[in-house]
PDB file of C-alpha atoms and ligand atoms in Angstrom:
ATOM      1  CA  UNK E   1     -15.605-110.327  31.176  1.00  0.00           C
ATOM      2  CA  UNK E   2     -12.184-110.556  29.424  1.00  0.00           C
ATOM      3  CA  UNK E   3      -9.737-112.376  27.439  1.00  0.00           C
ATOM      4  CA  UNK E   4      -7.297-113.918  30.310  1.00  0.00           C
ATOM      5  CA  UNK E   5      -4.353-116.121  30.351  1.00  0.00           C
ATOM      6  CA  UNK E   6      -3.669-118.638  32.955  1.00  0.00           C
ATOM      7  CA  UNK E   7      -0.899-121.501  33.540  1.00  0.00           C
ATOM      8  CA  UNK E   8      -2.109-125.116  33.625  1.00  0.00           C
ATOM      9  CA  UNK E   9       0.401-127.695  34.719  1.00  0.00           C
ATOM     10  CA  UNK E  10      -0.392-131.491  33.905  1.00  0.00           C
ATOM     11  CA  UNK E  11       0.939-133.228  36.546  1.00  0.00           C
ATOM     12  CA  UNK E  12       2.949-136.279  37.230  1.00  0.00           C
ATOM     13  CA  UNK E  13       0.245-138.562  37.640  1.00  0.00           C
ATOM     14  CA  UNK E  14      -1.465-137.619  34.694  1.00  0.00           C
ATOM     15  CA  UNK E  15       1.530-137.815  32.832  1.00  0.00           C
ATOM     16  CA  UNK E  16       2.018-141.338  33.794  1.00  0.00           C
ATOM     17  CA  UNK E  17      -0.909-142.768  32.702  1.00  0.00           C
ATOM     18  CA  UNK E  18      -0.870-140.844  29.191  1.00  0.00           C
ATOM     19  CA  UNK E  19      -3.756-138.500  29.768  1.00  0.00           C
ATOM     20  CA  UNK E  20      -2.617-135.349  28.159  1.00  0.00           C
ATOM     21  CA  UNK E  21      -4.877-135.990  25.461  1.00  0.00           C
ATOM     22  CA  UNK E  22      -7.793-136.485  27.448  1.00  0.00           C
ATOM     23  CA  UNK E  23      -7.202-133.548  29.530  1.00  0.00           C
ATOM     24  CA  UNK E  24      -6.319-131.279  26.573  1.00  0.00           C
ATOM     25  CA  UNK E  25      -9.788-132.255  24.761  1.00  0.00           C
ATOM     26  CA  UNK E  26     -11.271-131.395  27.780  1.00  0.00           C
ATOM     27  CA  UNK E  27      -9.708-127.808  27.558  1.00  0.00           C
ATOM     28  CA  UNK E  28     -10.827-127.467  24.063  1.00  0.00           C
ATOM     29  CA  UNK E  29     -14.273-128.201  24.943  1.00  0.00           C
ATOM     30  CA  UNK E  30     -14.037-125.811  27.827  1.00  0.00           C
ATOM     31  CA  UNK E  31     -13.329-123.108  24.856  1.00  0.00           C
ATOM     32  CA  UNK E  32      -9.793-122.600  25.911  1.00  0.00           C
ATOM     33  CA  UNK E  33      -7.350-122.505  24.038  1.00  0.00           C
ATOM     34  CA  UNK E  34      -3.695-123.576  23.979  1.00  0.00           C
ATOM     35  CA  UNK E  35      -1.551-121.328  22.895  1.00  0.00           C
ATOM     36  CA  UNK E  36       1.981-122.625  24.211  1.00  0.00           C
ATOM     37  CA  UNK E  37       2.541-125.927  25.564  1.00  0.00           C
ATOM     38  CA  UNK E  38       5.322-127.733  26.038  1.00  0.00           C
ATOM     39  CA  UNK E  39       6.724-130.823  28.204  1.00  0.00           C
ATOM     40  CA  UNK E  40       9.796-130.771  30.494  1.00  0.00           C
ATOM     41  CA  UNK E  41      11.112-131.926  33.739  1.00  0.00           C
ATOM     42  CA  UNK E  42      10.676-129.837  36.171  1.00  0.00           C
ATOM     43  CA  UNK E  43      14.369-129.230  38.600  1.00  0.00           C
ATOM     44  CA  UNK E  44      13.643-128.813  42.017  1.00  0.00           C
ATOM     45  CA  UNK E  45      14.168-125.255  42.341  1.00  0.00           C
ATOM     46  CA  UNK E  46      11.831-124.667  39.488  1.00  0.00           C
ATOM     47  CA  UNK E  47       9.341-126.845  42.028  1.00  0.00           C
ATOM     48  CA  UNK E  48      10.166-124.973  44.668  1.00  0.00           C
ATOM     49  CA  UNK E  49      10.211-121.582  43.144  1.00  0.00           C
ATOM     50  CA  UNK E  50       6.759-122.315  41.553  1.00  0.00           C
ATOM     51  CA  UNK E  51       5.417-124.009  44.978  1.00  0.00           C
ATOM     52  CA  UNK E  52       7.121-120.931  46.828  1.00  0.00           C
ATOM     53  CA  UNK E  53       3.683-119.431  48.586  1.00  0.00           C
ATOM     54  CA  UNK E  54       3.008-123.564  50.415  1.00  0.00           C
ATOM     55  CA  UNK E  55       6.426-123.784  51.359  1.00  0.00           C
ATOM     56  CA  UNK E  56       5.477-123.780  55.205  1.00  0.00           C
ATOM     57  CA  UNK E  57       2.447-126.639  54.787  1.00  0.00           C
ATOM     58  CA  UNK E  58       3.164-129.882  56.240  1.00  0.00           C
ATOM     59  CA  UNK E  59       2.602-131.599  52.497  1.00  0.00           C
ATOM     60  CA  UNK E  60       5.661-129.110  50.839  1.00  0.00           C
ATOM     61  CA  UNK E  61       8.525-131.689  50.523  1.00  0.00           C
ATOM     62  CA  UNK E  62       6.163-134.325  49.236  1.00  0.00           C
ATOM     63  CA  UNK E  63       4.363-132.145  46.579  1.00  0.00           C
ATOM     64  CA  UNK E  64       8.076-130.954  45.398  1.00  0.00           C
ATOM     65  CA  UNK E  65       9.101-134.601  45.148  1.00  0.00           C
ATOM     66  CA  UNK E  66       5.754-135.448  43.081  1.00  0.00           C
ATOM     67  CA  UNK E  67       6.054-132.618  40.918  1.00  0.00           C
ATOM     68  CA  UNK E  68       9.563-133.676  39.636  1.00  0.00           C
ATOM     69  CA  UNK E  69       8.700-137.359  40.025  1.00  0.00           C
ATOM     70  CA  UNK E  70       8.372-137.155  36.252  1.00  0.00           C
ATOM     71  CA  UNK E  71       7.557-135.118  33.040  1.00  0.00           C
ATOM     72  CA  UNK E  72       4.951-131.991  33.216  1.00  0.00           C
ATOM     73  CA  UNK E  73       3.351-130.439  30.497  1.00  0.00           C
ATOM     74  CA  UNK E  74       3.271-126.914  31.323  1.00  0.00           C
ATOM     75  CA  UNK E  75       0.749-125.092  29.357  1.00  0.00           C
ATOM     76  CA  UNK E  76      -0.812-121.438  28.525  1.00  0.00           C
ATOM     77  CA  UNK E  77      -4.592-121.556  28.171  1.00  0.00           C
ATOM     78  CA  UNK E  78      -6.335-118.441  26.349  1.00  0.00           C
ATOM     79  CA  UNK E  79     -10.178-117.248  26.525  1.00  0.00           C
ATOM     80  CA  UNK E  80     -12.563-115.312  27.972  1.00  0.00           C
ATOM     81  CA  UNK E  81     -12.281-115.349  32.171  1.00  0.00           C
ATOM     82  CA  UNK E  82      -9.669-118.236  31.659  1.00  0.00           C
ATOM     83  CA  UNK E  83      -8.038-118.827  35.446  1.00  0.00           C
ATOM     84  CA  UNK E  84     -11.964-119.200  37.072  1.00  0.00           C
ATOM     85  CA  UNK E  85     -13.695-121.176  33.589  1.00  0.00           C
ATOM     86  CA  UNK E  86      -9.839-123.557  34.088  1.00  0.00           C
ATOM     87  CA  UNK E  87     -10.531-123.700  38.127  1.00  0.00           C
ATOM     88  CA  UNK E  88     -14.041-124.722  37.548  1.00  0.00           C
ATOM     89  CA  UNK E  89     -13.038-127.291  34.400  1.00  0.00           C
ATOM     90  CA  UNK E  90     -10.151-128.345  37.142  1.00  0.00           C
ATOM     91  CA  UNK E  91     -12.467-128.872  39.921  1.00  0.00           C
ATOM     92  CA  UNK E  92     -11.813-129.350  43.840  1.00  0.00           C
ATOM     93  CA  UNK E  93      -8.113-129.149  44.822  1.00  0.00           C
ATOM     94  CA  UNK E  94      -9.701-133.238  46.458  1.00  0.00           C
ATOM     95  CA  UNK E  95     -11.109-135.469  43.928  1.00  0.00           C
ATOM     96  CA  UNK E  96     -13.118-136.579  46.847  1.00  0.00           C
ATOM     97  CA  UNK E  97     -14.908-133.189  46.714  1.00  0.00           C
ATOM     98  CA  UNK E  98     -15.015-132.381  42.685  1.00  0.00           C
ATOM     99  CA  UNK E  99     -18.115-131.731  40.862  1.00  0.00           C
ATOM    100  CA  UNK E 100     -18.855-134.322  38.786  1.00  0.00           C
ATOM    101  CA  UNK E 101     -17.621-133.686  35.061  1.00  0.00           C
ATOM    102  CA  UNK E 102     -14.498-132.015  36.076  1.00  0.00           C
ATOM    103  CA  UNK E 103     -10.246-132.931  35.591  1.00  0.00           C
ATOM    104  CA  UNK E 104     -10.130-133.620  39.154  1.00  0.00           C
ATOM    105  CA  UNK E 105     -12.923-135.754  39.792  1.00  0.00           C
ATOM    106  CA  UNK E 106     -12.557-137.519  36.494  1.00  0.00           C
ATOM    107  CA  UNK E 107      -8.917-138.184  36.585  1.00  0.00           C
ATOM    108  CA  UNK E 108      -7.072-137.513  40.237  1.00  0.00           C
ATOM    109  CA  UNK E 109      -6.095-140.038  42.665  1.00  0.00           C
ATOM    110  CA  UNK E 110      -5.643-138.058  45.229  1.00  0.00           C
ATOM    111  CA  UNK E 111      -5.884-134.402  47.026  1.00  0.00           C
ATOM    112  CA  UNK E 112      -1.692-134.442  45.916  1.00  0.00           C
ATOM    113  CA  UNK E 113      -1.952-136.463  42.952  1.00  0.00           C
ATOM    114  CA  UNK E 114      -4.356-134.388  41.510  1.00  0.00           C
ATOM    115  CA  UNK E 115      -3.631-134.426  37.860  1.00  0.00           C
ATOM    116  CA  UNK E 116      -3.281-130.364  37.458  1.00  0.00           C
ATOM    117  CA  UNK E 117      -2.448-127.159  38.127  1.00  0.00           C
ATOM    118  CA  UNK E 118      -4.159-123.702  37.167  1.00  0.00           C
ATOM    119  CA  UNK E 119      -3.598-120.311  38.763  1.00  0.00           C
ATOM    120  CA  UNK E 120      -5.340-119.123  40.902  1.00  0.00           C
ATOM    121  CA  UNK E 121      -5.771-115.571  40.066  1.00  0.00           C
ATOM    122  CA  UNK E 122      -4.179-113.017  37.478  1.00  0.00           C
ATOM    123  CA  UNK E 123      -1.037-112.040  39.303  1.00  0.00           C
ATOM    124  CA  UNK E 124      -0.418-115.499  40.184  1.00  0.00           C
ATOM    125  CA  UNK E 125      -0.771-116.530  36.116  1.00  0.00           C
ATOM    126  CA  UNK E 126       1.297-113.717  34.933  1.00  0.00           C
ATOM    127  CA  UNK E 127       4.074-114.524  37.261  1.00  0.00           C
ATOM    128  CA  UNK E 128       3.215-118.354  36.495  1.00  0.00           C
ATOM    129  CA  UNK E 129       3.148-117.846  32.889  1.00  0.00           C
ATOM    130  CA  UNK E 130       6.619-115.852  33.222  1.00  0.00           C
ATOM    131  CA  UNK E 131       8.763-118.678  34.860  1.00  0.00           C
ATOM    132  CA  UNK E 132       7.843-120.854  32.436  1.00  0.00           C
ATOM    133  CA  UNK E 133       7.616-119.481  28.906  1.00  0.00           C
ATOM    134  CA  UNK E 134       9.409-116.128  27.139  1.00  0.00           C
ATOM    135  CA  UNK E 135       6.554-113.873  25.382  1.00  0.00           C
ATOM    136  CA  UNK E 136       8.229-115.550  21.954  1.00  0.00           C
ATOM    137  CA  UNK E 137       6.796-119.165  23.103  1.00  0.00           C
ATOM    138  CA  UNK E 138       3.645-117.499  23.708  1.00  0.00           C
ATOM    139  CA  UNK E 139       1.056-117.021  20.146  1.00  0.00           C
ATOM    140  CA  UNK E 140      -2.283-115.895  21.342  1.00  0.00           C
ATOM    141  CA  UNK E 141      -4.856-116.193  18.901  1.00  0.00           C
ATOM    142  CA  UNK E 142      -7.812-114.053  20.604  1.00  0.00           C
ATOM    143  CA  UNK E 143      -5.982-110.808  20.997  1.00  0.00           C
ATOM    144  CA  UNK E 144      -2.158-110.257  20.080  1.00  0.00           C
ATOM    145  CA  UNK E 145      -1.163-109.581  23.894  1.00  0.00           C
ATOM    146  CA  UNK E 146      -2.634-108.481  27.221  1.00  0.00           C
ATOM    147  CA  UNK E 147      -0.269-105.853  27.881  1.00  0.00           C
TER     148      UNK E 147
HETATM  149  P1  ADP L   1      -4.925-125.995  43.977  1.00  0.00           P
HETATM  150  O1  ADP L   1      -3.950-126.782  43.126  1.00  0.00           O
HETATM  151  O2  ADP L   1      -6.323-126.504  43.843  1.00  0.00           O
HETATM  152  O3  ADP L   1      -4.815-124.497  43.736  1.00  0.00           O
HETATM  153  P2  ADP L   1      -3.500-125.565  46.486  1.00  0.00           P
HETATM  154  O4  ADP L   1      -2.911-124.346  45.842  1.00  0.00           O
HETATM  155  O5  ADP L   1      -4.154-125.403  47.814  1.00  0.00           O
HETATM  156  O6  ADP L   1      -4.554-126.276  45.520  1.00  0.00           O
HETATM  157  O7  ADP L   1      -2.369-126.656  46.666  1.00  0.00           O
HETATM  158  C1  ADP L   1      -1.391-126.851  45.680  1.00  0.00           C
HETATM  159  C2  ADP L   1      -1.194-128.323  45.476  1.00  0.00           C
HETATM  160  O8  ADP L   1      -0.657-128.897  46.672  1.00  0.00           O
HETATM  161  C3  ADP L   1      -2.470-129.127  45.209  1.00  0.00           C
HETATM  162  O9  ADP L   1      -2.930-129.059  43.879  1.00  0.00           O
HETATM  163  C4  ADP L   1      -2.019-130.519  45.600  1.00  0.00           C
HETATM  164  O10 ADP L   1      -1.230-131.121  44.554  1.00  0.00           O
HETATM  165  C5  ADP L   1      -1.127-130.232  46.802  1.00  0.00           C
HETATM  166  N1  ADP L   1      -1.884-130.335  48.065  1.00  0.00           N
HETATM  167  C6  ADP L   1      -2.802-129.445  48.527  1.00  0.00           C
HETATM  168  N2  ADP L   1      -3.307-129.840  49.697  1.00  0.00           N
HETATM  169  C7  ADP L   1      -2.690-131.020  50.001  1.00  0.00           C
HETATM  170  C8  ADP L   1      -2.776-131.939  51.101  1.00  0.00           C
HETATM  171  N3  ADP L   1      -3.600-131.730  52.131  1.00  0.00           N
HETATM  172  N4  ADP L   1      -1.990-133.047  51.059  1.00  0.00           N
HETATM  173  C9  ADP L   1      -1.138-133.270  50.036  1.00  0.00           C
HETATM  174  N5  ADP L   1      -1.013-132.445  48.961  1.00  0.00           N
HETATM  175  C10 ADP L   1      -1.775-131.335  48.945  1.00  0.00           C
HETATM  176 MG1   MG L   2      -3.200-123.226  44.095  1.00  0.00          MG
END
């Protein structure tokens, strides 16, 4: 076991119906913690950068168009195995299949609207992590850095 860091993205459909909140004090009650967070709009290449390893699934153009349909919040969760305890707070990439209790099955309206994003494994956050915030938008309160 270890302290990790992992990217969670709260998506478009979240955003829209003001659930930030809601999502975030489910984080907090996960025992993650957020230690940079911050909302933009997300271009199209950033989409498309981020979204770079689906780019040859049938659902690429739409998820690109949902993800800058709106605001994000783009976040950097903290804690001990962070990307799997955030994949098993997230739940099922389908609502339809989410345990019961989690983001997904909670919140999402659908297997694309699915109300966020965490990576999937450490190189994915570290890279994730990168595009998204410099290591001086980044305060970690478990350990100073992973490095
Ligand atoms: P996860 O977000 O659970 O890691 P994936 O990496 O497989 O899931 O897919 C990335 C995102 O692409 C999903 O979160 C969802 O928004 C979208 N997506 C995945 N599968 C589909 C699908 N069959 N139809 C539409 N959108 C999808
Ligand atoms: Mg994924």
């Amino acid at each position: 076991m270890a302290i990790e860091r992992t990217l969670s993205i709260i998506k478009p459909d979240a955003i829209k119906r003001n659930l930030t909140n809601a999502i975030n004090t489910a984080i907090a009650n996960s025992d993650l913690h957020i230690i940079a967070q911050k909302r933009i709009r997300m271009t199209k290449e950033q989409a498309n950068i981020f979204y770079d390893s689906h780019k040859d699934r049938p659902f690429f153009d739409e998820l690109v168009d949902f993800m800058i349909s709106s605001p994000v919040v783009v976040q950097v969760l903290e804690g001990e195995s962070a990307i799997s305890v955030y994949r098993n707070l997230m739940g099922d990439t389908n609502p339809a299949r989410a345990a019961d209790g989690t983001i997904r099955k909670i919140f999402a309206k659908s297997i694309g609207e699915n109300s966020v994003h965490g990576s999937d494994s450490a190189v994915a956050a570290r890279v994730e992590i990168a595009q998204f915030f410099s290591d001086k938008e980044i305060v970690g309160c478990l350990r100073q850095h992973l490095e």
